[in-house]
Short mmCIF file of C-alpha atoms in Angstrom, two decimals:
data_model
loop_
_atom_site.label_atom_id
_atom_site.label_comp_id
_atom_site.label_asym_id
_atom_site.label_seq_id
_atom_site.Cartn_x
_atom_site.Cartn_y
_atom_site.Cartn_z
CA MET A 28 124.88 122.17 119.74
CA LEU A 29 124.53 123.50 116.32
CA LYS A 30 124.08 127.24 115.61
CA PRO A 31 120.60 127.39 113.65
CA LEU A 32 120.56 128.07 110.08
CA SER A 33 120.51 131.78 108.68
CA LEU A 34 117.08 131.81 106.50
CA THR A 35 118.35 135.22 105.09
CA LEU A 36 119.39 133.98 101.63
CA LEU A 37 118.83 134.75 98.43
CA ILE A 38 115.62 133.99 96.53
CA ALA A 39 116.20 131.50 93.28
CA GLY A 40 114.65 131.31 90.19
CA ILE A 41 111.36 133.18 90.90
CA ILE A 42 109.58 134.34 87.28
CA PRO A 43 108.50 137.96 87.43
CA PHE A 44 104.47 138.12 87.22
CA SER A 45 102.20 139.19 84.51
CA SER A 46 98.98 140.76 85.86
CA GLN A 47 96.90 139.24 83.07
CA ALA A 48 95.02 136.09 82.72
CA GLY A 49 96.92 133.50 82.45
CA SER A 50 96.94 130.81 78.98
CA ILE A 51 98.73 128.47 77.25
CA GLN A 52 100.60 128.23 73.77
CA TRP A 53 100.70 124.69 72.74
CA GLU A 54 103.34 123.27 70.51
CA SER A 55 103.82 119.94 68.95
CA CYS A 56 106.17 118.45 72.03
CA LEU A 57 108.24 116.88 69.37
CA ASN A 58 109.90 120.26 69.49
CA SER A 59 113.50 119.54 70.67
CA LYS A 60 112.87 121.54 73.72
CA PHE A 61 110.60 119.24 75.38
CA HIS A 62 112.80 116.02 74.78
CA SER A 63 113.71 116.00 77.52
CA TRP A 64 110.24 115.56 79.61
CA PHE A 65 110.31 112.09 77.99
CA ASN A 66 113.16 110.35 79.66
CA GLY A 67 113.63 109.50 75.74
CA PHE A 68 110.62 108.28 74.72
CA PRO A 69 109.03 109.81 72.08
CA PRO A 70 105.77 111.38 72.36
CA SER A 71 103.22 111.25 70.51
CA PRO A 72 102.64 113.36 67.20
CA GLN A 73 99.00 115.06 68.66
CA LEU A 74 101.08 115.41 71.77
CA ARG A 75 101.32 119.44 73.02
CA CYS A 76 103.41 121.07 74.88
CA GLY A 77 103.36 124.14 77.55
CA PHE A 78 103.84 126.48 80.05
CA LEU A 79 101.34 128.20 82.24
CA GLU A 80 102.17 131.03 84.61
CA VAL A 81 100.65 130.90 88.19
CA PRO A 82 100.56 133.11 91.08
CA LEU A 83 103.60 132.11 93.38
CA GLN A 84 100.78 133.59 96.52
CA TYR A 85 97.44 133.44 96.74
CA LYS A 86 95.02 135.07 98.76
CA ASN A 87 93.68 132.39 101.83
CA GLY A 88 91.79 129.60 99.31
CA THR A 89 91.31 131.16 96.45
CA SER A 90 93.01 131.42 92.91
CA ILE A 91 93.19 135.15 92.89
CA GLU A 92 97.15 136.39 93.40
CA GLU A 93 98.03 137.95 96.50
CA TYR A 94 97.76 141.69 96.70
CA GLY A 95 101.09 143.03 96.17
CA THR A 96 103.28 140.49 95.15
CA ASP A 97 104.61 140.63 91.97
CA LYS A 98 106.02 136.37 91.18
CA THR A 99 104.73 133.54 89.71
CA VAL A 100 105.98 129.45 89.06
CA ARG A 101 105.79 128.52 85.77
CA LEU A 102 103.95 124.62 85.43
CA ALA A 103 104.70 122.36 82.76
CA LEU A 104 101.78 120.85 80.95
CA THR A 105 101.04 118.35 77.83
CA LEU A 106 97.76 118.34 75.94
CA LEU A 107 96.95 115.33 73.69
CA PRO A 108 93.69 116.58 72.03
CA ALA A 109 90.31 114.88 71.69
CA LYS A 110 89.69 112.95 68.17
CA GLY A 111 86.42 114.70 67.56
CA VAL A 112 84.23 117.06 68.92
CA ARG A 113 85.91 118.71 72.42
CA GLU A 114 83.81 118.52 75.36
CA GLY A 115 86.41 120.06 77.95
CA GLY A 116 89.47 119.17 79.52
CA LEU A 117 90.52 115.99 81.94
CA VAL A 118 92.82 116.83 84.58
CA MET A 119 95.16 114.40 85.65
CA ILE A 120 96.37 115.14 88.88
CA SER A 121 99.28 113.04 90.35
CA GLY A 122 100.28 111.51 93.28
CA GLY A 123 103.64 111.58 95.57
CA PRO A 124 103.85 114.15 96.87
CA GLY A 125 106.70 114.55 94.07
CA GLN A 126 105.58 112.90 90.98
CA SER A 127 105.84 113.76 87.37
CA GLY A 128 102.33 114.02 86.04
CA ILE A 129 103.80 114.56 81.94
CA SER A 130 105.62 111.04 82.74
CA GLY A 131 102.82 109.18 84.43
CA LYS A 132 100.86 106.32 82.09
CA LYS A 133 97.39 106.49 82.81
CA PRO A 134 95.23 106.39 80.63
CA SER A 135 97.18 104.03 79.35
CA ARG A 136 98.04 104.45 76.24
CA ASP A 137 96.89 100.81 75.27
CA ALA A 138 93.46 101.65 76.30
CA ASP A 139 90.48 99.93 76.68
CA TRP A 140 87.21 100.65 74.44
CA PRO A 141 85.74 102.69 77.41
CA VAL A 142 88.77 105.17 77.68
CA THR A 143 88.89 105.51 74.10
CA ASN A 144 85.24 106.80 74.11
CA LEU A 145 86.05 109.22 76.70
CA HIS A 146 89.04 110.58 74.78
CA GLU A 147 86.68 111.34 71.17
CA SER A 148 85.25 114.27 73.41
CA TRP A 149 87.66 115.11 76.27
CA ASP A 150 90.98 116.52 76.09
CA ILE A 151 93.33 114.71 77.94
CA VAL A 152 95.71 117.03 80.06
CA ARG A 153 98.36 116.93 82.34
CA TYR A 154 101.05 119.15 84.36
CA ASP A 155 104.05 118.36 86.53
CA PRO A 156 102.76 120.28 89.83
CA ARG A 157 104.57 123.12 91.33
CA GLY A 158 107.84 122.61 92.30
CA VAL A 159 108.14 119.20 90.62
CA GLY A 160 109.59 118.08 86.78
CA GLN A 161 109.35 120.25 84.43
CA SER A 162 107.83 123.28 86.21
CA THR A 163 109.80 125.81 87.65
CA PRO A 164 111.32 126.66 90.12
CA LYS A 165 112.19 122.92 91.04
CA ILE A 166 112.53 122.15 94.35
CA ASN A 167 116.67 121.19 94.95
CA CYS A 168 118.16 119.75 97.82
CA THR A 169 121.01 118.57 97.03
CA VAL A 170 123.81 118.57 99.60
CA PRO A 171 126.82 119.87 98.33
CA GLU A 172 129.90 116.96 98.04
CA ASN A 173 132.56 119.17 100.00
CA ALA A 174 129.58 119.39 102.68
CA SER A 175 128.74 116.44 102.93
CA ALA A 176 132.22 114.60 103.00
CA ALA A 177 132.77 114.60 106.47
CA VAL A 178 129.22 114.52 107.94
CA THR A 179 128.72 111.46 109.93
CA SER A 180 125.94 112.58 112.74
CA GLN A 181 122.22 112.43 111.19
CA GLU A 182 121.45 115.74 113.35
CA GLN A 183 124.33 117.46 111.03
CA LYS A 184 122.67 115.73 107.72
CA ILE A 185 119.59 117.39 108.55
CA HIS A 186 120.80 120.51 109.27
CA ASN A 187 122.57 120.43 105.63
CA LYS A 188 119.93 119.28 103.77
CA LEU A 189 117.41 122.23 105.06
CA LYS A 190 120.47 124.36 103.79
CA ALA A 191 120.55 123.14 100.56
CA CYS A 192 116.98 122.94 100.17
CA ILE A 193 117.19 126.84 101.34
CA ASP A 194 119.98 127.62 98.67
CA ASN A 195 118.73 125.80 95.85
CA THR A 196 115.28 126.83 95.81
CA GLY A 197 114.52 130.03 97.67
CA VAL A 198 112.84 130.94 100.29
CA GLU A 199 109.56 132.62 99.18
CA VAL A 200 109.77 129.75 96.87
CA LEU A 201 109.89 127.08 99.64
CA LYS A 202 107.08 128.92 101.89
CA HIS A 203 104.44 128.43 99.05
CA ILE A 204 105.44 125.09 97.71
CA GLY A 205 102.76 122.87 99.34
CA THR A 206 99.24 121.42 99.07
CA ASP A 207 97.86 124.78 99.57
CA GLU A 208 99.15 126.56 96.13
CA ALA A 209 98.64 123.71 94.62
CA VAL A 210 94.67 123.35 94.87
CA SER A 211 94.98 126.73 93.44
CA ASP A 212 96.67 125.98 90.95
CA VAL A 213 94.05 123.33 89.67
CA ASP A 214 92.00 126.35 89.20
CA ARG A 215 94.29 128.13 87.05
CA ILE A 216 94.64 125.38 85.13
CA ARG A 217 91.33 124.89 84.33
CA GLN A 218 90.30 128.24 83.72
CA ALA A 219 93.61 128.64 81.33
CA LEU A 220 91.80 125.40 79.43
CA GLY A 221 88.72 127.66 79.10
CA ASP A 222 86.57 125.33 80.99
CA SER A 223 83.53 126.64 82.99
CA LYS A 224 84.38 123.35 85.42
CA LEU A 225 86.69 121.19 86.56
CA THR A 226 86.74 117.72 85.15
CA ALA A 227 89.89 115.61 86.51
CA VAL A 228 90.59 112.27 87.97
CA ALA A 229 93.22 112.10 91.07
CA TYR A 230 95.45 109.09 92.35
CA SER A 231 97.25 108.88 95.51
CA TYR A 232 98.64 111.90 97.16
CA GLY A 233 96.52 114.39 94.20
CA THR A 234 93.28 113.40 96.07
CA GLN A 235 94.28 115.57 98.71
CA VAL A 236 94.73 118.17 95.99
CA ALA A 237 91.53 116.94 94.38
CA ALA A 238 89.19 117.12 97.70
CA LEU A 239 90.55 120.22 98.78
CA TYR A 240 89.63 122.02 95.23
CA ALA A 241 86.11 120.15 95.69
CA GLU A 242 85.40 121.87 99.09
CA ARG A 243 87.47 125.42 97.80
CA PHE A 244 85.54 125.64 94.78
CA PRO A 245 82.54 124.14 94.76
CA SER A 246 80.44 126.04 92.01
CA THR A 247 83.67 125.33 89.64
CA THR A 248 83.42 121.29 90.61
CA ARG A 249 82.04 119.61 87.48
CA ALA A 250 83.06 115.95 87.88
CA ILE A 251 86.03 114.04 89.77
CA VAL A 252 87.52 110.75 90.43
CA LEU A 253 89.62 109.97 93.67
CA ASP A 254 91.75 106.66 93.28
CA GLY A 255 93.89 105.35 95.89
CA VAL A 256 91.98 107.73 98.45
CA VAL A 257 93.66 110.15 101.40
CA GLU A 258 91.10 110.74 104.19
CA LEU A 259 91.27 114.18 105.33
CA GLU A 260 90.64 113.88 108.72
CA VAL A 261 93.42 110.98 109.29
CA ALA A 262 96.08 112.78 107.24
CA LYS A 263 95.80 115.91 110.11
CA ASP A 264 97.79 113.65 111.90
CA ASP A 265 101.02 112.35 110.29
CA PHE A 266 101.67 110.19 112.90
CA ILE A 267 98.26 108.45 112.58
CA TRP A 268 98.44 108.52 108.68
CA GLN A 269 102.07 107.07 109.05
CA LEU A 270 101.02 104.09 111.07
CA ASN A 271 98.08 103.44 109.36
CA ASP A 272 100.36 103.32 106.11
CA ALA A 273 102.75 101.11 107.41
CA ARG A 274 99.64 98.72 109.00
CA GLY A 275 98.81 98.69 105.56
CA TYR A 276 102.35 97.78 103.99
CA GLN A 277 102.53 94.77 106.54
CA GLN A 278 99.06 93.12 105.44
CA THR A 279 100.02 93.25 102.02
CA PHE A 280 103.76 91.88 102.46
CA GLU A 281 101.53 88.83 104.41
CA ARG A 282 99.59 88.19 101.03
CA PHE A 283 102.45 89.10 98.97
CA ALA A 284 104.66 85.85 101.11
CA ALA A 285 101.00 83.45 100.79
CA TRP A 286 100.88 84.34 97.24
CA CYS A 287 105.10 83.73 96.81
CA ALA A 288 104.60 80.07 98.88
CA GLU A 289 101.57 79.19 96.39
CA THR A 290 103.21 79.83 93.57
CA GLY A 291 106.70 78.66 94.29
CA SER A 292 107.91 82.06 93.24
CA CYS A 293 110.36 82.64 96.10
CA PRO A 294 111.33 81.25 99.07
CA LEU A 295 108.55 82.31 101.32
CA SER A 296 106.45 80.87 103.78
CA SER A 297 102.81 81.01 103.72
CA ASP A 298 102.79 81.35 107.47
CA LYS A 299 102.61 84.92 107.95
CA MET A 300 105.25 85.16 110.88
CA LEU A 301 107.47 82.72 109.76
CA ALA A 302 107.55 84.50 106.24
CA THR A 303 108.00 88.44 107.97
CA GLN A 304 110.68 86.55 110.19
CA GLN A 305 112.59 85.30 107.10
CA TYR A 306 112.38 88.79 105.35
CA ARG A 307 113.72 90.04 108.83
CA ASN A 308 116.75 87.38 108.18
CA LEU A 309 117.18 88.49 104.67
CA LEU A 310 117.39 92.46 105.59
CA SER A 311 119.71 91.50 108.21
CA GLN A 312 121.88 89.42 105.80
CA LEU A 313 122.72 91.98 103.80
CA HIS A 314 122.99 94.70 106.43
CA ALA A 315 125.96 92.53 107.84
CA GLN A 316 127.12 91.67 104.48
CA PRO A 317 126.11 93.63 101.18
CA LEU A 318 126.08 92.02 98.15
CA TYR A 319 127.67 93.92 94.70
CA GLY A 320 125.99 94.06 91.10
CA ALA A 321 126.93 95.33 87.73
CA GLU A 322 129.85 97.88 88.30
CA GLY A 323 130.26 97.30 91.81
CA ARG A 324 127.03 98.65 93.06
CA GLN A 325 126.57 98.02 96.39
CA ILE A 326 123.29 96.09 97.22
CA SER A 327 122.20 97.19 101.10
CA ALA A 328 119.35 96.25 103.01
CA ASN A 329 118.48 99.76 102.81
CA ASP A 330 117.88 99.44 98.98
CA LEU A 331 115.74 95.90 99.27
CA ARG A 332 113.57 97.86 101.97
CA PHE A 333 112.55 100.78 99.63
CA LEU A 334 112.33 98.01 96.32
CA THR A 335 109.80 96.07 98.61
CA GLN A 336 108.14 99.36 99.79
CA VAL A 337 107.73 100.16 95.84
CA LEU A 338 106.58 96.74 93.73
CA LEU A 339 104.34 95.56 96.62
CA LEU A 340 101.53 98.64 95.78
CA TRP A 341 100.38 96.83 92.44
CA ARG A 342 100.00 93.42 92.30
CA SER A 343 101.09 93.13 88.84
CA SER A 344 104.55 93.62 89.81
CA TRP A 345 104.60 90.80 92.57
CA PRO A 346 106.52 88.35 90.29
CA SER A 347 109.57 91.30 89.58
CA LEU A 348 109.78 91.43 93.50
CA ALA A 349 109.68 87.52 94.28
CA THR A 350 112.11 87.90 91.74
CA ALA A 351 114.36 90.07 93.64
CA VAL A 352 113.88 87.63 96.79
CA ARG A 353 115.01 84.42 94.85
CA GLN A 354 117.92 85.74 93.79
CA LEU A 355 118.79 88.46 96.71
CA SER A 356 118.31 84.90 98.93
CA ALA A 357 120.77 82.94 96.92
CA GLY A 358 123.10 85.82 96.84
CA ILE A 359 122.81 86.47 93.25
CA VAL A 360 122.43 90.51 91.80
CA SER A 361 121.22 89.57 88.31
CA THR A 362 120.77 92.60 85.46
CA GLU A 363 117.07 92.16 85.76
CA VAL A 364 117.73 93.58 89.86
CA ASN A 365 119.70 95.82 89.18
CA GLY A 366 117.10 97.70 86.87
CA LEU A 367 114.17 96.75 89.21
CA LEU A 368 116.82 98.90 91.52
CA ASN A 369 117.45 101.83 89.50
CA ASN A 370 113.67 102.28 87.64
CA SER A 371 111.90 101.80 91.45
CA ALA A 372 114.44 104.68 92.84
CA SER A 373 112.97 107.00 89.74
CA ILE A 374 109.41 106.83 90.47
CA LEU A 375 109.26 109.86 92.72
CA ASP A 376 111.23 113.04 93.09
CA TRP A 377 112.46 112.79 96.79
CA ASP A 378 113.59 116.35 97.31
CA ALA A 379 109.62 117.58 96.31
CA LEU A 380 108.48 114.58 98.30
CA SER A 381 110.24 116.04 101.05
CA VAL A 382 109.63 119.37 101.08
CA ILE A 383 105.68 119.29 100.22
CA THR A 384 105.17 116.92 102.86
CA CYS A 385 107.21 119.15 105.58
CA ALA A 386 105.48 121.92 103.77
CA ASP A 387 102.00 120.60 104.67
CA GLN A 388 102.12 120.08 108.27
CA PRO A 389 101.38 121.87 111.00
CA ILE A 390 103.25 122.49 114.00
CA ARG A 391 104.02 119.59 115.74
CA LYS A 392 102.86 119.43 119.88
CA TYR A 393 104.89 116.21 120.99
CA SER A 394 107.82 116.50 122.68
CA GLN A 395 110.94 114.93 121.28
CA ASN A 396 110.25 111.05 123.05
CA ASP A 397 106.99 111.12 121.76
CA ILE A 398 108.40 111.86 118.16
CA LEU A 399 111.00 109.17 118.68
CA ARG A 400 108.24 106.52 120.42
CA GLN A 401 105.60 107.13 117.35
CA ARG A 402 108.39 106.36 114.48
CA GLN A 403 109.72 103.12 116.62
CA LEU A 404 105.82 102.61 116.27
CA ILE A 405 105.58 102.98 112.66
CA ARG A 406 108.85 100.77 111.87
CA GLU A 407 107.50 97.94 113.88
CA ALA A 408 104.31 98.06 112.51
CA PHE A 409 105.83 97.33 109.08
CA ALA A 410 107.37 94.20 110.81
CA ALA A 411 108.85 92.29 108.07
CA THR A 412 111.30 95.52 107.28
CA ASN A 413 111.68 96.20 110.54
CA TYR A 414 115.41 94.45 110.61
CA PRO A 415 117.65 95.01 113.64
CA PRO A 416 119.65 97.59 114.28
CA GLN A 417 117.03 99.58 112.98
CA THR A 418 116.10 102.31 115.38
CA ALA A 419 113.82 105.18 115.39
CA ASP A 420 115.75 108.51 113.25
CA PRO A 421 116.20 110.88 116.03
CA LEU A 422 115.63 113.69 113.43
CA ASN A 423 114.22 114.65 110.20
CA LEU A 424 114.21 117.38 107.59
CA CYS A 425 110.27 118.45 108.86
CA ASP A 426 110.98 118.84 112.58
CA LEU A 427 113.67 121.33 111.38
CA TRP A 428 111.30 122.91 108.69
CA PRO A 429 110.17 126.59 109.43
CA TRP A 430 107.36 127.38 107.40
CA LYS A 431 104.57 124.80 108.70
CA ASN A 432 101.71 126.18 106.80
CA ASN A 433 98.39 123.46 108.05
CA VAL A 434 96.26 123.23 105.19
CA LEU A 435 93.44 120.88 106.61
CA ALA A 436 92.82 123.13 108.94
CA LYS A 437 91.87 126.09 106.61
CA ARG A 438 89.22 123.51 104.98
CA PRO A 439 85.25 124.96 105.94
CA VAL A 440 83.61 124.01 108.94
CA HIS A 441 80.98 121.61 106.60
CA VAL A 442 81.70 120.34 103.19
CA PRO A 443 79.34 122.26 100.74
CA HIS A 444 77.01 121.33 98.66
CA LEU A 445 78.57 119.18 95.83
CA PRO A 446 77.94 117.29 92.99
CA GLN A 447 78.61 113.99 93.46
CA LEU A 448 82.24 112.96 93.29
CA LEU A 449 83.61 109.61 92.74
CA PHE A 450 86.13 107.65 95.02
CA VAL A 451 87.52 104.13 93.84
CA ALA A 452 89.44 101.95 96.55
CA GLN A 453 91.18 98.13 96.20
CA ARG A 454 89.93 96.16 98.72
CA HIS A 455 93.78 95.27 99.22
CA ASP A 456 95.42 98.54 99.01
CA PRO A 457 98.74 98.74 101.15
CA THR A 458 99.15 102.71 101.73
CA THR A 459 95.87 104.36 101.08
CA PRO A 460 93.94 102.00 102.70
CA TRP A 461 89.99 100.97 101.67
CA HIS A 462 88.76 102.63 104.53
CA ASN A 463 89.69 105.75 103.48
CA ALA A 464 87.24 105.87 100.56
CA ARG A 465 84.82 104.58 102.59
CA ALA A 466 84.83 107.48 104.55
CA MET A 467 85.47 110.19 102.09
CA ALA A 468 82.51 108.93 99.84
CA THR A 469 80.53 108.81 103.03
CA LEU A 470 81.41 112.62 103.70
CA PHE A 471 80.91 114.09 100.54
CA SER A 472 77.89 112.19 99.92
CA SER A 473 79.03 110.74 97.05
CA PRO A 474 79.19 106.58 95.49
CA LEU A 475 82.34 104.55 96.16
CA LEU A 476 83.73 101.70 94.07
CA THR A 477 85.32 98.98 95.33
CA ARG A 478 87.72 96.71 92.94
CA GLU A 479 88.24 92.83 95.26
CA GLY A 480 91.89 93.08 95.17
CA ASP A 481 95.24 93.74 95.50
CA GLY A 482 96.89 97.21 94.50
CA HIS A 483 97.14 100.67 94.61
CA THR A 484 95.36 103.29 92.09
CA LEU A 485 94.10 102.34 88.85
CA ALA A 486 91.29 103.58 87.02
CA LEU A 487 91.46 104.80 83.82
CA SER A 488 94.99 102.29 83.07
CA GLY A 489 93.33 99.32 81.16
CA ALA A 490 94.02 96.82 84.52
CA ASN A 491 90.67 96.81 85.04
CA LEU A 492 87.39 96.68 82.19
CA CYS A 493 84.49 97.40 84.88
CA VAL A 494 86.17 99.75 86.86
CA ASP A 495 87.05 101.76 83.57
CA LYS A 496 83.70 101.48 82.43
CA THR A 497 82.28 102.97 85.52
CA VAL A 498 84.84 105.50 86.07
CA VAL A 499 84.08 106.89 81.80
CA ASP A 500 80.62 106.69 82.23
CA TYR A 501 80.57 108.91 85.47
CA LEU A 502 82.77 111.46 83.85
CA ILE A 503 80.65 111.45 80.60
CA ASN A 504 77.50 111.64 82.88
CA PRO A 505 78.28 112.67 85.94
CA ASP A 506 74.42 113.54 86.87
CA LYS A 507 73.31 110.43 86.32
CA LYS A 508 72.39 109.35 89.83
CA ARG A 509 74.84 106.40 90.96
CA HIS A 510 75.23 104.26 94.19
CA ASP A 511 78.24 102.16 95.34
CA SER A 512 79.26 99.06 92.89
CA VAL A 513 82.11 96.62 93.57
CA CYS A 514 84.09 95.14 90.16
CA ARG A 515 86.67 92.10 90.42
#
């Protein structure tokens, strides 16, 4: 039996709090101190970078600092100034949790004309959420090599992971690192931009932040687009949303397999059951005999499982997934496949994803046997990747997480009177199903824009002119009466 971890550890990396209202000192992102923000790609000469200090801890459901606290975190932001007369700031709320907002690609640099029109009057503002990317302190759960080298049991690995989170990030930060505080951070950003009301576009997990913002701060909500929508009622139960997610992925895999067979892009059958079995066979083959890529890198079944989850998200990445399936089935690991594996691993900050997910969850009411059965059902729901000898994980980080903050329990009993929001969904979204957006649009008495196609999030990306026209028109004219609409 393992001894419980000691939580009486030093607080790391917290910045002293200033009682003055937060402001942002913008500088050119070409300044050398910001080079690390952009992964080696030079930013636009017009882009500005800066920091905003916000309270580590807020009064419940507000953007006011908790009385008696004196610590802050520092958010990293970028601003692309409006080309003409400024109407306000358009805040981009990233997904994940754990995804950098600064390194995101929406709105696209190769934007279509609706996005160009929007930029005439609106600053484009991105930020890294607390704990993520260039914001500090950053979530860090890296286990020291000497602590992980001799560990074999899953339980000990998870205990070591939790201890590393505490050692590297600090107890007080971890207590205030979830969506509850992220919502209030958005209001602090609005204030620092000098805007009386918030105008924002949120993606995926960011739609949870945005919807909670609208509920908490209705009087300062101007216009919010929610794309790839989290349904708040479903999010209350992590088993249900993970099960829905797995089912959505299986449905998208079946559509991918049919496309693959039709185009001859990879050796999968158009028959759903046969394609699922073929994929399981490929994973089992990689599990029994991994392949090796450049510099002796081992390519395992888990590598392909993860790559599959990433590349199924967008129809535009299906050809890349087909290439990987075709080559790995033939025992080939090309430079292209190696690149796909490397790029997919960098999409999210996995420590931040785990920690924020755990921080948001309520205390579980299920027995350990119930949890094991639920995890097995989740694996079985995405049948194509549930290859032998896959079994349910006996323990994960959230099982041990000591600071549960059920953010969704803090929602108001009734949705307050709000200006209309705009919900955006694709008909075949593997991870945030279309019916999520339908339910949320109904709850918020707001219009739903449906794109008939496959994929997860696309607003302002240049991927669909119809979607971008509708989104931009809403952001510029949020009070105009709207109805549900469809793009193809």
